[in-house]
Amino acid sequence: MTGTPSSPLSALAERVLRGERRALAQAISCLEAGEAAGRELLALLYPHGGRAHTIGVTGAPGTGKSTLVSALARGYRRRGLTVGIVAVDPSSPFTGGALLGDRVRMRDLSGDPGVFIRSMATRGALGGLARTAGDVVLALDAAGYERIFVETVGAGQDEVEVATLAHTVVIVEAPGLGDEVQVLKAGLLETGHILVVNKADRDGAEQTVAALQAMLDLTGGAHGVVDHHGVRMSVGEAPADDSVGDGWRPPVLATIATEGRGVEEVLDAIEAHRAHAASAAGRDRHFAEAQLARALDEALRRLLAEHLDPAAYEEAVQAVLSRSADPYTAAARLVDLLRPGNDR
Amino acid sequence: MSSEEKRIRVLIAKPGLDGHDRGAKVVARALRDAGMEVIYTGLRQTPEMIAEAALEEDVDVVGLSILSGAHMTLLPRTVELLRRMGMDDVLVVAGGIIPDEDVPALQAAGISRVFGPGTPTEEIIAYIREAVSARRPS
Ligand SMILES: Nc1nc2c(ncn2[C@@H]2O[C@H](COP(=O)(O)OP(=O)(O)OP(=O)(O)O)[C@@H](O)[C@H]2O)c(=O)[nH]1
Ligand SMILES: [Mg+2]
């Protein structure tokens, strides 16, 4: 099954590129499954991507992310831009099931062909959230959506991973949740390009804004270039600008998403960051490297799954179990078996 | 990882003007706990909204919950829109307050199954699993 012009996958890819919504939806399912067909489809779509600006929106549960994304999307539509939305929620680690409820807050967007919303479960995916969400973003990008939002709940690793696939990261806080502390703990301040205090109609909003401003003052306000989060290996030399700040000071903005208040300011900030980051040397290289690293990671896992001799694997488990070998040594031996010419 | 690929995706929607969605939420949670990916869209959905969401989410199943009495117009209309959009193989089921005498007409309109109030969620889960695997090319 190769991508010859007549194959079903290239027909699907062509329909995606023509902007057929049903084809796009099916293509996303195919990419999400993470199998050979998905990789083939990705190869067909990839050359047509790279035009969209991707915006990660993350924050604690219930801060109003979906409501805000919906309001921002409507704002972009008023500005004449098309919008894709990927709403990510965690899967249950026990059943693999998921309840994806973000669309409830996005009903105002329905009926608009310039908007495409897709809900996604993390599925404890191989290669993590960033791999699958990144593929979905690519499909929306190839289909021509100009601004793509990725909503994730900032409850762990995911919001950091989102930084490897979003050009602009928006952190959403709400007053009175003691979130200031959470932000610091998760290191979110370093990944966020725009900090939003939503639910500004509630008590304590000014204090939360002030607290975030104060924290930015402490860190000097210089923002690092998006780091290679989630990248587990380092190959060759990092680009020279890797560790220096990019001179972007994250604005702190108050919004009332339910009323659309403050939304234009957030859009302006996203566009300002887009203009700022587009001029930053090395940004595109960062994304290319992050994507390549994820793909490598997955390819290596697959290689392992395909070529690992079950008997050798069992032997290694027994060795670790009986403590005749430590896990690292046992793993190194298994990897040695995979090297060319080592058929043991 | 073919078990991931085969994960059943279900849209649960409430067409019409019903004031609450407790029953729909109970079903949504039960399906999630049975390992399905459930997209929940909330109250006051028009058939157009439901069909659009089903299309974008590429679901295997659309579950419609309705209490208001408008089922004879809203349910067939939703099926019609789904088919018109090319979602020929999506399974459509309904639940809520639907009199027995209306069921044959709904089935003729493309609703595969109507679950009455108090149907055990296990029964719904078993039906969906079976019907979806029968529809999927193996
Ligand atoms: N008072 C007030 N409520 C808001 C505002 N924005 C959102 N909400 C409400 O907050 C609740 C949660 O909003 P969502 O948009 O679902 O929040 P979320 O962060 O996407 O939630 P999760 O995806 O579950 O983490 C809803 O009841 C909203 O109506 C706001 O600006 N002010
Ligand atoms: Mg949400």
Coordinates of C-alpha atoms and ligand atoms in Angstrom, one line a residue:
Chain A
M1 CA 0.0 0.0 0.0
T2 CA 1.9 3.0 -1.2
G3 CA 0.7 6.5 -1.9
T4 CA 0.2 6.0 -5.6
P5 CA -2.2 8.6 -7.1
S6 CA -5.0 6.1 -7.2
S7 CA -4.7 4.8 -3.6
P8 CA -7.6 5.5 -1.2
L9 CA -5.3 7.4 1.0
S10 CA -4.2 9.9 -1.6
A11 CA -7.8 10.3 -2.6
L12 CA -8.5 11.1 1.0
A13 CA -5.6 13.5 1.2
E14 CA -6.8 15.3 -1.9
R15 CA -10.3 15.7 -0.5
V16 CA -8.8 17.1 2.7
L17 CA -6.7 19.6 0.7
R18 CA -9.9 20.6 -1.2
G19 CA -11.4 21.5 2.2
E20 CA -14.0 18.6 2.4
R21 CA -15.1 18.5 6.0
R22 CA -16.0 14.8 6.1
A23 CA -12.7 13.9 4.6
L24 CA -10.9 16.0 7.1
A25 CA -12.8 14.3 10.0
Q26 CA -11.9 10.8 8.6
A27 CA -8.3 11.8 8.0
I28 CA -8.0 12.9 11.7
S29 CA -9.3 9.5 12.8
C30 CA -6.8 7.8 10.6
L31 CA -3.9 9.9 12.0
E32 CA -5.1 9.4 15.6
A33 CA -4.9 5.6 15.2
G34 CA -1.2 6.0 14.8
E35 CA -0.7 3.1 12.4
A36 CA 1.0 2.7 9.1
A37 CA -1.9 4.2 7.1
G38 CA -1.8 7.3 9.4
R39 CA 1.9 7.8 8.7
E40 CA 1.3 7.5 5.0
L41 CA -1.5 10.0 5.1
L42 CA 0.7 12.3 7.2
A43 CA 3.4 12.2 4.5
L44 CA 0.9 13.2 1.9
L45 CA -0.4 16.1 4.0
Y46 CA 2.8 17.4 5.5
P47 CA 4.0 19.4 2.4
H48 CA 0.8 21.4 2.5
G49 CA 1.2 22.4 6.2
G50 CA 3.1 25.2 7.8
R51 CA 0.8 28.1 7.2
A52 CA -1.4 28.1 10.3
H53 CA -0.6 29.8 13.5
T54 CA -1.2 27.4 16.4
I55 CA -2.3 28.6 19.8
G56 CA -2.2 26.4 22.9
V57 CA -4.7 27.3 25.6
T58 CA -4.1 25.6 28.9
G59 CA -4.9 26.1 32.6
A60 CA -6.5 24.4 35.6
P61 CA -9.9 22.6 35.2
G62 CA -12.9 24.9 35.0
T63 CA -11.0 28.2 34.5
G64 CA -13.1 28.9 31.3
K65 CA -10.7 27.7 28.6
S66 CA -13.4 26.3 26.3
T67 CA -15.6 29.4 26.8
L68 CA -12.6 31.6 26.0
V69 CA -11.5 29.6 23.0
S70 CA -15.1 29.9 21.6
A71 CA -15.0 33.7 22.1
L72 CA -11.6 34.0 20.6
A73 CA -12.6 31.9 17.6
R74 CA -15.6 34.1 17.0
G75 CA -13.3 37.1 17.2
Y76 CA -11.0 35.6 14.6
R77 CA -14.0 34.9 12.4
R78 CA -15.0 38.6 12.6
R79 CA -11.4 39.3 11.5
G80 CA -12.0 37.1 8.5
L81 CA -9.8 34.2 9.5
T82 CA -10.8 30.5 9.6
V83 CA -10.3 28.6 12.8
G84 CA -9.6 25.0 13.8
I85 CA -10.0 23.8 17.4
V86 CA -8.6 20.7 19.0
A87 CA -10.0 20.1 22.5
V88 CA -8.1 17.6 24.4
D89 CA -9.3 15.8 27.5
P90 CA -7.6 12.9 29.4
S91 CA -8.7 9.3 28.9
S92 CA -9.3 7.2 32.0
P93 CA -6.1 5.2 32.6
F94 CA -8.2 2.3 33.7
T95 CA -10.8 1.9 31.0
G96 CA -9.4 4.0 28.2
G97 CA -12.8 5.7 28.0
A98 CA -13.2 9.5 28.0
L99 CA -16.0 12.0 28.4
L100 CA -15.2 15.0 26.1
G101 CA -17.4 17.9 27.1
D102 CA -15.6 21.0 25.7
R103 CA -18.1 21.4 22.8
V104 CA -20.8 22.3 25.3
R105 CA -19.2 25.7 25.7
M106 CA -18.6 26.1 21.9
R107 CA -22.2 25.9 20.7
D108 CA -22.1 29.5 19.4
L109 CA -19.6 28.3 16.7
S110 CA -21.9 25.8 15.2
G111 CA -23.2 26.4 11.7
D112 CA -20.1 28.2 10.6
P113 CA -18.2 26.4 7.9
G114 CA -15.1 28.5 8.7
V115 CA -14.7 26.6 12.0
F116 CA -13.8 23.0 12.6
I117 CA -13.9 21.6 16.1
R118 CA -12.5 18.2 17.0
S119 CA -12.5 16.6 20.5
M120 CA -9.6 14.3 21.4
A121 CA -8.8 12.0 24.2
T122 CA -5.2 11.6 25.2
R123 CA -5.5 7.8 25.1
G124 CA -2.3 7.5 27.0
A125 CA -1.0 7.8 23.5
L126 CA 2.4 6.5 22.4
G127 CA 4.6 9.5 22.1
G128 CA 2.2 11.5 24.3
L129 CA -0.3 14.1 23.7
A130 CA 2.0 16.1 21.5
R131 CA 2.3 13.4 18.9
T132 CA -1.4 12.8 18.3
A133 CA -2.5 16.4 18.8
G134 CA 0.3 17.6 16.6
D135 CA -0.9 15.3 13.8
V136 CA -4.4 16.6 14.2
V137 CA -3.1 20.2 14.0
L138 CA -1.2 19.3 10.9
A139 CA -4.4 18.0 9.2
L140 CA -6.3 21.2 10.1
D141 CA -3.3 23.2 8.8
A142 CA -3.2 21.3 5.5
A143 CA -6.9 21.8 5.2
G144 CA -6.4 25.5 5.3
Y145 CA -7.5 26.6 8.7
E146 CA -5.5 29.7 9.5
R147 CA -5.6 29.8 13.3
I148 CA -5.7 26.6 15.3
F149 CA -6.4 26.4 19.0
V150 CA -5.4 23.4 21.1
E151 CA -7.1 23.3 24.5
T152 CA -5.6 21.1 27.2
V153 CA -6.2 20.8 30.9
G154 CA -3.2 22.0 32.8
A155 CA -3.1 19.2 35.3
G156 CA 0.2 17.7 34.7
Q157 CA 2.6 17.1 31.8
D158 CA 0.2 18.0 29.0
E159 CA 0.4 21.7 29.2
V160 CA 4.2 21.6 29.0
E161 CA 3.9 19.3 26.0
V162 CA 1.6 21.7 24.3
A163 CA 4.5 24.1 24.1
T164 CA 6.1 21.9 21.5
L165 CA 3.2 22.2 19.1
A166 CA 1.8 25.6 19.8
H167 CA 3.5 28.8 18.5
T168 CA 1.7 30.9 21.1
V169 CA 0.8 29.5 24.5
V170 CA -2.1 31.1 26.5
I171 CA -2.3 30.3 30.2
V172 CA -5.8 30.7 31.6
E173 CA -6.2 31.4 35.3
A174 CA -9.3 32.3 37.3
P175 CA -9.4 34.4 40.5
G176 CA -9.4 32.9 43.9
L177 CA -8.2 29.4 43.2
G178 CA -4.8 29.9 44.6
D179 CA -3.6 29.2 41.1
E180 CA -0.7 31.6 41.4
V181 CA 1.1 28.9 43.3
Q182 CA 0.1 26.2 40.8
V183 CA 1.5 28.3 38.0
L184 CA 4.9 28.5 39.6
K185 CA 4.9 24.8 40.5
A186 CA 4.2 23.6 37.0
G187 CA 6.7 26.1 35.5
L188 CA 3.8 27.4 33.4
L189 CA 5.1 30.9 33.6
E190 CA 8.0 29.8 31.4
T191 CA 5.8 28.2 28.8
G192 CA 3.1 30.9 28.7
H193 CA 3.3 33.7 26.2
I194 CA 0.1 35.3 27.3
L195 CA -1.4 35.1 30.7
V196 CA -5.2 35.5 31.0
V197 CA -7.1 36.0 34.2
N198 CA -10.6 34.9 33.2
K199 CA -13.8 35.3 35.2
A200 CA -12.8 38.8 35.9
D201 CA -16.4 39.4 37.0
R202 CA -15.5 37.5 40.2
D203 CA -13.9 38.9 43.3
G204 CA -10.1 38.8 43.5
A205 CA -9.4 39.2 39.8
E206 CA -7.3 42.3 40.3
Q207 CA -5.3 40.5 42.9
T208 CA -4.6 37.6 40.6
V209 CA -3.5 39.9 37.8
A210 CA -1.2 41.8 40.3
A211 CA 0.2 38.5 41.6
L212 CA 1.0 37.3 38.1
Q213 CA 2.6 40.7 37.2
A214 CA 4.7 40.5 40.3
M215 CA 5.9 37.1 39.4
L216 CA 6.8 38.2 36.0
D217 CA 8.8 41.1 37.5
L218 CA 10.6 38.5 39.6
T219 CA 11.7 36.5 36.6
G220 CA 12.7 39.6 34.9
G221 CA 10.0 39.3 32.3
A222 CA 12.4 37.9 29.7
H223 CA 10.8 34.9 28.1
G224 CA 12.7 31.9 27.0
V225 CA 12.4 30.5 23.5
V226 CA 10.2 27.5 23.5
D227 CA 12.3 24.7 24.8
H228 CA 12.6 21.1 23.6
H229 CA 10.1 19.9 26.2
G230 CA 9.3 16.3 25.8
V231 CA 12.3 15.7 23.7
R232 CA 14.2 12.9 25.4
M233 CA 17.4 12.9 23.5
S234 CA 19.7 15.6 22.3
V235 CA 21.5 15.0 19.0
G236 CA 24.2 17.3 17.7
E237 CA 24.5 20.8 18.8
A238 CA 21.6 22.9 20.0
P239 CA 21.1 26.1 18.0
A240 CA 23.0 29.1 19.5
D241 CA 19.9 30.9 20.5
D242 CA 18.5 28.0 22.5
S243 CA 18.9 29.4 26.0
V244 CA 18.6 33.1 25.6
G245 CA 15.4 34.9 26.2
D246 CA 13.5 36.1 23.2
G247 CA 12.6 39.5 24.7
W248 CA 8.9 38.8 24.9
R249 CA 7.3 39.9 28.1
P250 CA 4.0 38.0 28.6
P251 CA 1.1 40.4 29.0
V252 CA -1.4 39.7 31.8
L253 CA -5.0 40.3 30.5
A254 CA -8.3 40.1 32.3
T255 CA -11.3 38.6 30.5
I256 CA -14.9 37.7 31.0
A257 CA -15.2 35.0 28.5
T258 CA -19.0 34.4 29.0
E259 CA -19.6 38.1 27.9
G260 CA -16.8 38.3 25.4
R261 CA -15.1 41.0 27.4
G262 CA -11.4 41.4 26.9
V263 CA -11.4 39.1 24.0
E264 CA -10.2 41.6 21.4
E265 CA -7.2 42.4 23.6
V266 CA -6.3 38.7 23.8
L267 CA -6.5 38.4 20.1
D268 CA -4.3 41.5 19.6
A269 CA -1.8 39.9 22.0
I270 CA -1.8 36.6 20.1
E271 CA -1.2 38.4 16.9
A272 CA 1.5 40.6 18.4
H273 CA 3.3 37.5 19.7
R274 CA 2.9 35.9 16.3
A275 CA 4.6 38.8 14.7
H276 CA 7.3 38.8 17.3
A277 CA 8.0 35.1 17.2
A278 CA 7.9 34.9 13.4
S279 CA 10.9 37.2 13.4
A280 CA 12.8 35.2 16.1
A281 CA 15.6 33.3 14.4
G282 CA 15.5 29.6 15.2
R283 CA 11.8 29.3 16.1
D284 CA 11.0 27.2 13.1
R285 CA 14.0 25.1 13.6
H286 CA 12.8 24.5 17.2
F287 CA 9.5 23.2 15.9
A288 CA 11.1 21.1 13.3
E289 CA 13.4 19.6 15.8
A290 CA 10.6 18.9 18.3
Q291 CA 8.6 17.2 15.6
L292 CA 11.5 15.1 14.4
A293 CA 12.4 14.1 17.9
R294 CA 8.8 12.9 18.5
A295 CA 8.8 11.0 15.3
L296 CA 12.2 9.4 16.1
D297 CA 10.9 8.4 19.5
E298 CA 8.0 6.7 18.0
A299 CA 10.0 5.1 15.2
L300 CA 12.3 3.6 17.8
R301 CA 9.5 2.3 19.9
R302 CA 8.0 0.7 16.8
L303 CA 11.4 -0.8 15.9
L304 CA 11.7 -2.2 19.3
A305 CA 8.2 -3.7 19.2
E306 CA 8.7 -5.2 15.8
H307 CA 12.2 -6.7 16.3
L308 CA 12.4 -7.5 20.0
D309 CA 12.8 -11.2 20.3
P310 CA 10.1 -12.3 22.8
A311 CA 12.4 -15.0 24.3
A312 CA 15.1 -12.5 24.9
Y313 CA 12.6 -10.1 26.4
E314 CA 11.3 -12.8 28.7
E315 CA 14.9 -13.6 29.7
A316 CA 15.5 -10.0 30.5
V317 CA 12.4 -9.8 32.7
Q318 CA 13.6 -12.9 34.6
A319 CA 17.1 -11.5 35.0
V320 CA 15.7 -8.3 36.5
L321 CA 13.2 -10.2 38.6
S322 CA 16.0 -12.4 40.1
R323 CA 18.3 -9.5 40.3
S324 CA 20.9 -11.2 38.2
A325 CA 20.9 -8.1 36.1
D326 CA 19.8 -4.5 36.8
P327 CA 17.1 -3.0 34.5
Y328 CA 19.6 -0.7 32.6
T329 CA 22.0 -3.5 31.9
A330 CA 19.2 -5.8 30.8
A331 CA 17.8 -3.1 28.5
A332 CA 21.2 -2.4 27.0
R333 CA 21.6 -6.1 26.2
L334 CA 18.2 -6.1 24.4
V335 CA 19.1 -3.0 22.4
D336 CA 22.5 -4.6 21.5
L337 CA 20.5 -7.5 20.0
L338 CA 18.9 -5.1 17.6
R339 CA 22.1 -3.8 16.1
P340 CA 22.8 -5.0 12.6
G341 CA 24.8 -8.2 12.6
N342 CA 23.9 -9.1 16.2
D343 CA 21.5 -12.0 15.7
R344 CA 22.8 -13.6 18.9
Chain B
M1 CA -2.4 -1.0 19.1
S2 CA -5.4 -2.0 17.1
S3 CA -7.5 -1.8 20.2
E4 CA -6.9 2.0 20.2
E5 CA -7.8 2.3 16.6
K6 CA -11.1 0.4 17.3
R7 CA -12.1 2.6 20.2
I8 CA -15.8 3.4 19.8
R9 CA -16.6 7.1 19.5
V10 CA -20.1 8.2 20.5
L11 CA -21.8 11.6 20.3
I12 CA -24.5 12.1 23.0
A13 CA -26.8 15.0 22.2
K14 CA -30.1 16.4 23.4
P15 CA -32.2 17.8 20.5
G16 CA -35.0 20.1 21.3
L17 CA -35.8 22.3 24.3
D18 CA -35.6 19.9 27.2
G19 CA -34.7 21.6 30.5
H20 CA -32.4 19.1 31.9
D21 CA -29.9 16.5 30.8
R22 CA -29.5 14.1 33.8
G23 CA -30.4 11.0 31.9
A24 CA -28.1 11.8 29.0
K25 CA -25.3 12.4 31.4
V26 CA -25.8 9.1 33.1
V27 CA -25.6 7.3 29.8
A28 CA -22.6 9.4 28.7
R29 CA -20.7 8.4 31.9
A30 CA -21.7 4.7 31.6
L31 CA -20.4 4.6 28.0
R32 CA -17.2 6.3 29.1
D33 CA -16.8 3.8 31.9
A34 CA -17.3 1.0 29.3
G35 CA -14.2 2.3 27.5
M36 CA -15.8 4.5 24.8
E37 CA -14.9 8.0 23.8
V38 CA -18.0 10.1 24.5
I39 CA -18.5 13.5 23.0
Y40 CA -21.1 15.4 25.0
T41 CA -22.7 18.5 23.5
G42 CA -25.2 19.6 26.0
L43 CA -28.7 21.0 25.9
R44 CA -30.8 22.6 23.2
Q45 CA -29.2 21.1 20.1
T46 CA -30.8 21.5 16.7
P47 CA -30.6 18.6 14.2
E48 CA -28.1 20.8 12.2
M49 CA -25.8 21.2 15.2
I50 CA -25.9 17.5 16.0
A51 CA -25.2 16.4 12.5
E52 CA -22.3 18.9 12.2
A53 CA -20.8 17.7 15.4
A54 CA -21.1 14.1 14.4
L55 CA -19.4 14.8 11.1
E56 CA -16.5 16.8 12.7
E57 CA -16.0 14.2 15.4
D58 CA -16.2 11.2 13.0
V59 CA -18.3 9.2 15.5
D60 CA -19.5 5.7 15.1
V61 CA -22.6 6.3 17.1
V62 CA -25.0 9.2 17.6
G63 CA -27.2 8.8 20.8
L64 CA -30.1 11.2 21.0
S65 CA -31.9 11.8 24.2
I66 CA -35.2 13.5 24.1
L67 CA -38.0 14.2 26.7
S68 CA -39.9 17.0 25.1
G69 CA -42.2 15.1 22.8
A70 CA -40.8 16.6 19.6
H71 CA -39.1 13.3 18.7
M72 CA -41.2 12.6 15.6
T73 CA -39.8 15.6 13.9
L74 CA -36.4 16.1 15.4
L75 CA -35.1 12.5 15.3
P76 CA -35.9 11.7 11.6
R77 CA -34.6 15.2 10.6
T78 CA -31.3 14.4 12.4
V79 CA -30.9 11.1 10.6
E80 CA -31.7 12.8 7.3
L81 CA -29.0 15.4 7.8
L82 CA -26.5 12.8 8.8
R83 CA -27.2 10.7 5.6
R84 CA -27.1 13.8 3.4
M85 CA -23.6 14.6 4.8
G86 CA -22.4 11.2 3.8
M87 CA -22.5 9.6 7.2
D88 CA -24.4 6.6 5.9
D89 CA -22.9 4.1 8.3
V90 CA -23.3 6.0 11.6
L91 CA -25.4 4.1 14.1
V92 CA -28.3 6.3 15.5
V93 CA -30.0 5.3 18.7
A94 CA -32.5 7.2 20.8
G95 CA -33.6 7.3 24.4
G96 CA -35.9 9.3 26.7
I97 CA -39.6 9.5 26.7
I98 CA -40.9 8.0 23.5
P99 CA -44.2 6.2 23.3
D100 CA -44.1 2.6 22.0
E101 CA -46.5 3.3 19.2
D102 CA -44.0 5.8 17.7
V103 CA -41.1 3.4 17.7
P104 CA -41.8 1.6 14.3
A105 CA -42.0 5.0 12.5
L106 CA -38.7 6.1 14.1
Q107 CA -37.1 2.8 13.1
A108 CA -38.3 3.2 9.6
A109 CA -36.7 6.7 9.6
G110 CA -33.3 5.2 10.5
I111 CA -33.2 5.2 14.3
S112 CA -31.7 1.7 14.9
R113 CA -33.0 1.3 18.4
V114 CA -35.1 3.2 20.9
F115 CA -34.3 2.7 24.6
G116 CA -37.1 3.5 27.0
P117 CA -36.7 5.2 30.4
G118 CA -34.9 3.0 32.9
T119 CA -33.2 0.8 30.4
P120 CA -30.1 -0.6 32.2
T121 CA -27.0 1.0 30.8
E122 CA -25.5 -2.4 30.4
E123 CA -28.1 -3.1 27.7
I124 CA -27.2 0.1 25.9
I125 CA -23.5 -0.7 26.0
A126 CA -24.0 -4.2 24.8
Y127 CA -26.2 -3.1 21.9
I128 CA -23.8 -0.4 20.8
R129 CA -20.8 -2.7 20.9
E130 CA -22.5 -5.4 18.9
A131 CA -24.0 -3.0 16.3
V132 CA -20.8 -1.1 15.8
S133 CA -18.7 -4.2 15.3
A134 CA -21.2 -5.5 12.8
R135 CA -20.9 -2.3 10.8
R136 CA -17.1 -2.1 10.8
P137 CA -15.2 -3.8 8.1
S138 CA -13.0 -6.4 9.7
Ligands
LIG1 N1 -18.5 34.0 36.0 C1 -17.8 33.6 34.9 N2 -18.0 32.3 34.5 C2 -17.3 31.8 33.5 C3 -16.5 32.7 32.7 N3 -16.0 32.0 31.7 C4 -16.4 30.7 31.8 N4 -17.3 30.6 32.9 C5 -18.0 29.4 33.4 O1 -17.1 28.5 34.0 C6 -17.5 27.2 33.8 C7 -16.4 26.4 33.1 O2 -16.2 26.9 31.8 P1 -15.4 26.1 30.7 O3 -15.2 27.0 29.5 O4 -16.1 24.8 30.5 O5 -14.0 25.8 31.4 P2 -12.8 24.9 31.0 O6 -11.6 25.5 31.6 O7 -12.8 24.7 29.5 O8 -13.2 23.6 31.7 P3 -12.5 22.1 31.5 O9 -12.3 21.9 30.1 O10 -13.5 21.2 32.2 O11 -11.2 22.2 32.3 C8 -18.7 27.3 32.9 O12 -19.9 27.2 33.7 C9 -18.7 28.7 32.3 O13 -19.9 29.2 32.0 C10 -16.4 34.1 33.1 O14 -15.7 34.9 32.5 N5 -17.1 34.4 34.2
MG2 MG -12.9 22.9 28.4

